[in-house]
Amino acid sequence: MIDYGKWQYEQKKKQHEAKKKQTVISVKEIKLRPSIGEHDYEFKKNNALRALEDGDKVKASVRFIGREITHRELGERVLARLEKDLAHVATVEVRPKMEGMTMFVIFTPRK
């Protein structure tokens, strides 16, 4: 026979130790537009770079408003450029995908 209180205490202690060792990965989002300016693009790219270096995933989304949706290639071009600029620190987890009026891609940090 074992003491139930002692067993419960040991189980709680094991769970606490396991929780200490786990890493929590959050997803940071950067929002872009198809007609984004050069300085704005660089600013958003640097924010994504900082998040990737901290070990977080980055979701880059291009939001189309109104008739911009007819020019999806502009959004694809922005995301392709971002993918090329972040290639040295990130890999693409989800290829560019449309979801309603938003096109997004998810980057994960390289190990």
Backbone as a chain_set.jsonl record, in Angstrom:
{"seq": "MIDYGKWQYEQKKKQHEAKKKQTVISVKEIKLRPSIGEHDYEFKKNNALRALEDGDKVKASVRFIGREITHRELGERVLARLEKDLAHVATVEVRPKMEGMTMFVIFTPRK", "coords": {"N": [[0.84, -1.178, 0.0], [0.476, 2.21, -0.801], [0.921, 5.59, 0.195], [-1.653, 7.713, -0.586], [-1.688, 10.511, -0.641], [1.022, 11.138, -0.777], [1.674, 9.989, -3.255], [0.075, 11.566, -4.943], [1.254, 14.063, -4.523], [3.805, 13.592, -5.64], [3.109, 13.146, -8.327], [2.12, 15.665, -9.026], [4.439, 17.145, -8.755], [6.034, 16.019, -10.806], [4.562, 16.838, -13.067], [4.9, 19.582, -12.854], [7.668, 19.846, -13.292], [7.822, 18.905, -15.942], [6.373, 20.874, -17.217], [8.026, 23.051, -16.886], [10.113, 22.548, -18.657], [9.027, 22.707, -21.202], [8.552, 24.517, -24.282], [6.886, 27.43, -25.3], [5.425, 28.326, -28.234], [4.497, 31.1, -29.939], [2.314, 32.729, -32.315], [3.017, 35.391, -34.267], [1.579, 38.132, -35.975], [1.877, 39.898, -39.007], [0.542, 42.529, -40.83], [-0.035, 43.308, -44.136], [-0.396, 45.322, -47.129], [-1.417, 45.194, -50.596], [-0.396, 47.35, -52.025], [1.857, 48.363, -50.643], [4.135, 50.715, -49.204], [7.683, 51.356, -49.633], [9.232, 51.949, -47.276], [7.409, 51.218, -45.277], [7.167, 48.491, -45.819], [9.794, 47.601, -45.256], [9.891, 48.145, -42.51], [7.889, 46.416, -41.473], [8.996, 43.999, -42.286], [11.34, 43.931, -40.743], [10.186, 43.742, -38.195], [9.045, 41.193, -38.394], [11.352, 39.694, -38.723], [12.595, 40.088, -36.248], [10.751, 38.782, -34.567], [10.968, 36.152, -35.525], [13.617, 35.579, -34.857], [13.35, 35.532, -32.129], [12.137, 33.135, -31.833], [9.48, 32.73, -32.44], [6.59, 31.929, -34.463], [5.625, 33.427, -37.588], [2.924, 35.011, -39.074], [2.218, 36.277, -42.071], [0.071, 38.458, -43.563], [-1.797, 39.575, -46.353], [-4.085, 41.978, -46.941], [-6.842, 42.476, -48.941], [-8.746, 45.123, -50.179], [-11.852, 46.112, -51.35], [-11.771, 46.642, -54.808], [-9.234, 45.724, -55.089], [-8.944, 43.035, -54.962], [-9.07, 41.962, -57.481], [-6.531, 42.055, -58.401], [-4.695, 39.939, -57.542], [-2.132, 39.083, -57.988], [-0.439, 41.116, -57.166], [-0.466, 40.946, -54.382], [0.61, 38.387, -54.129], [3.133, 38.911, -55.108], [4.177, 40.639, -53.133], [4.244, 38.895, -50.917], [5.973, 36.924, -51.915], [8.307, 38.39, -52.143], [8.775, 38.978, -49.458], [9.164, 36.398, -48.513], [11.538, 35.745, -49.841], [13.251, 37.637, -48.677], [13.295, 36.806, -46.02], [14.414, 34.32, -46.105], [16.886, 33.432, -45.101], [16.555, 33.136, -42.361], [14.155, 31.859, -41.907], [11.729, 29.275, -42.637], [9.14, 28.33, -44.914], [6.071, 27.46, -43.698], [3.355, 27.29, -44.372], [2.289, 27.625, -47.579], [1.59, 30.53, -49.712], [-1.775, 31.37, -49.378], [-5.21, 31.85, -50.122], [-7.828, 33.242, -48.226], [-10.86, 34.129, -48.068], [-10.882, 37.565, -48.303], [-8.249, 37.795, -47.782], [-4.824, 37.03, -48.136], [-2.411, 34.786, -47.053], [0.696, 33.73, -45.497], [2.694, 31.461, -43.624], [5.508, 31.583, -41.582], [8.207, 29.751, -40.153], [10.761, 29.684, -37.659], [14.166, 28.88, -38.493], [15.999, 26.042, -37.409]], "CA": [[0.0, 0.0, 0.0], [1.201, 3.476, -0.809], [0.182, 6.743, 0.712], [-2.259, 8.419, -1.715], [-1.255, 11.906, -0.598], [2.418, 11.175, -1.236], [1.631, 9.709, -4.682], [-0.504, 12.753, -5.572], [2.29, 15.096, -4.448], [4.849, 13.256, -6.613], [2.556, 13.372, -9.658], [2.061, 17.107, -9.23], [5.825, 17.579, -8.91], [6.455, 15.6, -12.149], [3.892, 17.717, -14.022], [5.536, 20.895, -12.75], [8.975, 19.749, -13.951], [7.589, 18.783, -17.38], [5.907, 22.177, -17.677], [9.191, 23.937, -16.899], [10.977, 22.254, -19.796], [8.377, 22.918, -22.493], [8.648, 25.854, -24.857], [5.628, 27.901, -25.865], [5.651, 29.052, -29.482], [3.324, 31.895, -30.294], [2.264, 33.17, -33.708], [2.921, 36.845, -34.422], [1.029, 38.447, -37.29], [2.143, 41.196, -39.613], [-0.478, 42.788, -41.838], [0.477, 44.071, -45.263], [-1.346, 45.672, -48.182], [-0.784, 44.945, -51.9], [0.298, 48.549, -52.505], [2.611, 48.855, -49.482], [5.289, 51.549, -49.518], [8.991, 50.745, -49.382], [9.604, 52.089, -45.867], [6.472, 50.403, -44.497], [7.544, 47.097, -46.036], [11.03, 47.336, -44.497], [9.528, 48.178, -41.092], [7.172, 45.169, -41.182], [9.95, 42.906, -42.466], [12.214, 43.915, -39.569], [9.405, 43.21, -37.082], [8.939, 39.752, -38.607], [12.691, 39.169, -38.479], [12.795, 40.097, -34.8], [9.904, 37.732, -33.995], [11.545, 34.862, -35.892], [14.833, 35.381, -34.07], [12.916, 35.196, -30.767], [11.634, 31.77, -31.844], [8.046, 32.691, -32.688], [6.153, 31.814, -35.848], [5.111, 34.694, -38.116], [1.886, 34.917, -40.105], [2.184, 37.509, -42.863], [-1.171, 38.455, -44.322], [-2.06, 40.704, -47.246], [-5.53, 42.223, -46.923], [-7.342, 43.146, -50.139], [-9.943, 45.901, -49.895], [-12.579, 46.56, -52.541], [-11.41, 46.073, -56.108], [-7.862, 45.205, -55.084], [-9.0, 41.582, -55.064], [-8.874, 41.57, -58.879], [-5.078, 42.032, -58.661], [-4.086, 39.041, -56.559], [-0.695, 38.934, -58.263], [0.293, 42.11, -56.372], [-0.307, 40.35, -53.055], [1.557, 37.279, -54.267], [4.454, 39.503, -55.288], [4.618, 41.132, -51.824], [4.574, 37.737, -50.077], [7.16, 36.279, -52.484], [9.448, 39.23, -51.774], [9.0, 38.756, -48.029], [9.717, 35.05, -48.393], [12.934, 35.82, -50.289], [14.022, 38.421, -47.712], [13.403, 36.091, -44.748], [14.857, 32.952, -46.392], [18.053, 33.036, -44.31], [16.193, 32.853, -40.962], [12.854, 31.209, -41.787], [11.21, 28.394, -43.675], [7.709, 28.529, -45.109], [5.272, 26.331, -43.204], [2.149, 27.272, -45.195], [2.468, 28.405, -48.802], [0.571, 31.577, -49.833], [-3.108, 30.799, -49.5], [-6.292, 32.825, -50.017], [-8.91, 32.929, -47.295], [-11.722, 35.293, -48.185], [-10.209, 38.712, -48.913], [-6.909, 37.826, -47.206], [-3.853, 36.038, -48.566], [-1.424, 34.712, -45.977], [1.762, 32.735, -45.49], [3.204, 31.288, -42.265], [6.943, 31.308, -41.511], [8.719, 29.2, -38.898], [12.204, 29.93, -37.568], [15.067, 27.746, -38.783], [16.645, 25.503, -36.208]], "C": [[0.884, 1.239, 0.0], [0.29, 4.577, -0.311], [-0.333, 7.557, -0.49], [-1.819, 9.88, -1.776], [0.151, 12.075, -1.131], [2.473, 10.965, -2.755], [1.122, 10.924, -5.467], [0.517, 13.888, -5.62], [3.372, 14.845, -5.494], [4.372, 13.486, -8.051], [2.526, 14.857, -9.996], [3.453, 17.674, -9.479], [6.354, 17.224, -10.308], [5.834, 16.502, -13.221], [4.531, 19.099, -14.028], [6.884, 20.9, -13.457], [8.812, 19.667, -15.473], [7.165, 20.124, -17.965], [7.058, 23.169, -17.78], [10.0, 23.784, -18.174], [10.334, 22.534, -21.151], [8.534, 24.352, -22.967], [7.316, 26.214, -25.503], [5.953, 28.742, -27.093], [4.368, 29.796, -29.823], [3.424, 32.31, -31.759], [2.056, 34.68, -33.717], [2.408, 37.121, -35.832], [1.482, 39.825, -37.744], [1.15, 41.358, -40.762], [0.085, 43.725, -42.897], [-0.667, 44.416, -46.206], [-0.654, 45.435, -49.522], [0.012, 46.14, -52.409], [1.107, 49.189, -51.376], [3.827, 49.659, -49.945], [6.587, 50.874, -49.103], [9.367, 50.782, -47.908], [8.707, 51.234, -44.978], [6.812, 48.923, -44.605], [8.781, 46.743, -45.213], [10.743, 47.261, -43.0], [8.851, 46.866, -40.685], [8.106, 43.97, -41.29], [10.872, 42.794, -41.253], [11.478, 43.407, -38.329], [9.271, 41.691, -37.185], [10.274, 39.072, -38.309], [12.971, 39.055, -36.992], [11.996, 38.975, -34.13], [10.464, 36.345, -34.303], [12.805, 34.563, -35.094], [14.52, 35.058, -32.608], [12.326, 33.801, -30.686], [10.143, 31.641, -32.075], [7.771, 32.451, -34.175], [5.601, 33.168, -36.282], [4.089, 34.398, -39.204], [1.835, 36.269, -40.81], [0.931, 37.457, -43.719], [-1.298, 39.737, -45.133], [-3.564, 40.834, -47.343], [-5.905, 43.011, -48.176], [-8.637, 43.858, -49.789], [-10.56, 46.343, -51.22], [-12.118, 45.86, -53.793], [-9.967, 45.588, -56.18], [-7.84, 43.693, -55.279], [-8.805, 41.098, -56.496], [-7.397, 41.495, -59.238], [-4.368, 41.204, -57.594], [-2.58, 38.908, -56.755], [0.131, 39.958, -57.491], [0.537, 41.583, -54.962], [0.682, 39.204, -53.074], [2.984, 37.794, -54.39], [5.025, 39.998, -53.961], [5.048, 39.962, -50.936], [5.808, 37.0, -50.593], [8.418, 37.071, -52.121], [9.799, 39.042, -50.307], [9.629, 37.389, -47.791], [11.193, 35.036, -48.774], [13.802, 36.556, -49.269], [14.228, 37.689, -46.387], [13.968, 34.681, -44.905], [16.023, 32.502, -45.516], [17.717, 32.716, -42.853], [14.91, 32.05, -40.82], [12.587, 30.251, -42.932], [9.705, 28.607, -43.752], [6.976, 27.274, -44.643], [4.015, 26.167, -44.046], [2.389, 28.19, -46.388], [1.389, 29.488, -48.899], [-0.794, 30.995, -50.183], [-4.144, 31.89, -49.319], [-7.341, 32.317, -49.034], [-9.811, 34.153, -47.264], [-11.01, 36.407, -48.935], [-8.762, 38.834, -48.429], [-6.061, 36.698, -47.778], [-2.773, 35.99, -47.489], [-0.403, 33.607, -46.206], [2.29, 32.665, -44.056], [4.667, 30.868, -42.332], [7.275, 30.696, -40.148], [10.219, 29.463, -38.846], [13.012, 28.682, -37.891], [15.736, 27.319, -37.495], [18.131, 25.723, -36.255]], "O": [[1.894, 1.308, 0.7], [-0.936, 4.495, -0.39], [0.457, 8.03, -1.308], [-1.603, 10.418, -2.862], [0.444, 13.031, -1.849], [3.209, 11.657, -3.459], [1.665, 11.268, -6.517], [0.634, 14.588, -6.626], [3.811, 15.778, -6.165], [5.133, 13.963, -8.892], [2.864, 15.258, -11.11], [3.631, 18.569, -10.305], [7.044, 18.032, -10.928], [6.511, 16.885, -14.175], [4.685, 19.714, -15.083], [7.211, 21.862, -14.152], [9.577, 20.289, -16.212], [7.554, 20.47, -19.081], [7.064, 24.029, -18.66], [10.513, 24.764, -18.713], [11.04, 22.591, -22.158], [8.636, 25.28, -22.165], [6.7, 25.388, -26.175], [6.666, 29.742, -27.004], [3.302, 29.2, -29.975], [4.496, 32.247, -32.361], [1.04, 35.18, -33.233], [2.768, 36.416, -36.774], [1.474, 40.787, -36.976], [0.945, 40.442, -41.559], [0.611, 44.794, -42.588], [-1.766, 43.871, -46.095], [0.575, 45.47, -49.588], [0.987, 45.97, -53.141], [1.052, 50.402, -51.175], [4.463, 49.328, -50.945], [6.581, 49.929, -48.313], [9.776, 49.766, -47.346], [9.182, 50.6, -44.037], [6.756, 48.189, -43.619], [8.812, 45.706, -44.549], [11.291, 46.408, -42.303], [9.206, 46.275, -39.665], [8.025, 43.037, -40.491], [11.154, 41.69, -40.787], [12.071, 42.718, -37.498], [9.37, 40.986, -36.181], [10.31, 37.998, -37.709], [13.515, 38.053, -36.527], [12.5, 38.298, -33.233], [10.442, 35.461, -33.447], [13.035, 33.421, -34.698], [15.307, 34.4, -31.927], [12.037, 33.32, -29.59], [9.589, 30.553, -31.924], [8.612, 32.733, -35.028], [5.163, 33.963, -35.45], [4.353, 33.635, -40.133], [1.456, 37.277, -40.215], [0.745, 36.53, -44.507], [-0.959, 40.827, -44.672], [-4.246, 39.906, -47.778], [-5.353, 44.079, -48.437], [-9.527, 43.27, -49.174], [-9.876, 46.878, -52.093], [-12.075, 44.631, -53.847], [-9.528, 45.094, -57.219], [-6.832, 43.134, -55.711], [-8.418, 39.95, -56.711], [-7.043, 40.93, -60.273], [-3.541, 41.718, -56.841], [-1.843, 38.65, -55.803], [1.295, 39.696, -57.189], [1.624, 41.755, -54.411], [1.493, 39.055, -52.16], [3.922, 37.203, -53.854], [6.209, 39.807, -53.683], [6.088, 40.026, -50.28], [6.606, 36.504, -49.799], [9.463, 36.49, -51.828], [10.973, 38.957, -49.948], [10.526, 37.248, -46.96], [12.005, 34.392, -48.11], [14.942, 36.163, -49.018], [15.224, 37.921, -45.702], [13.998, 33.921, -43.937], [16.141, 31.314, -45.215], [18.522, 32.083, -42.17], [14.595, 31.597, -39.72], [13.128, 30.384, -44.03], [9.074, 29.014, -42.776], [7.228, 26.172, -45.131], [3.642, 25.048, -44.399], [2.657, 29.381, -46.227], [0.363, 29.377, -48.228], [-0.946, 30.24, -51.143], [-3.986, 32.762, -48.465], [-7.689, 31.136, -49.015], [-9.556, 35.102, -46.522], [-10.583, 36.218, -50.074], [-8.122, 39.863, -48.644], [-6.515, 35.559, -47.892], [-2.275, 37.031, -47.06], [-0.613, 32.686, -46.996], [2.332, 33.676, -43.355], [5.024, 29.926, -43.039], [6.701, 31.074, -39.127], [10.881, 29.465, -39.884], [12.59, 27.564, -37.596], [16.002, 28.132, -36.611], [18.842, 25.334, -35.328]]}, "num_chains": 1, "name": "protein.A"}
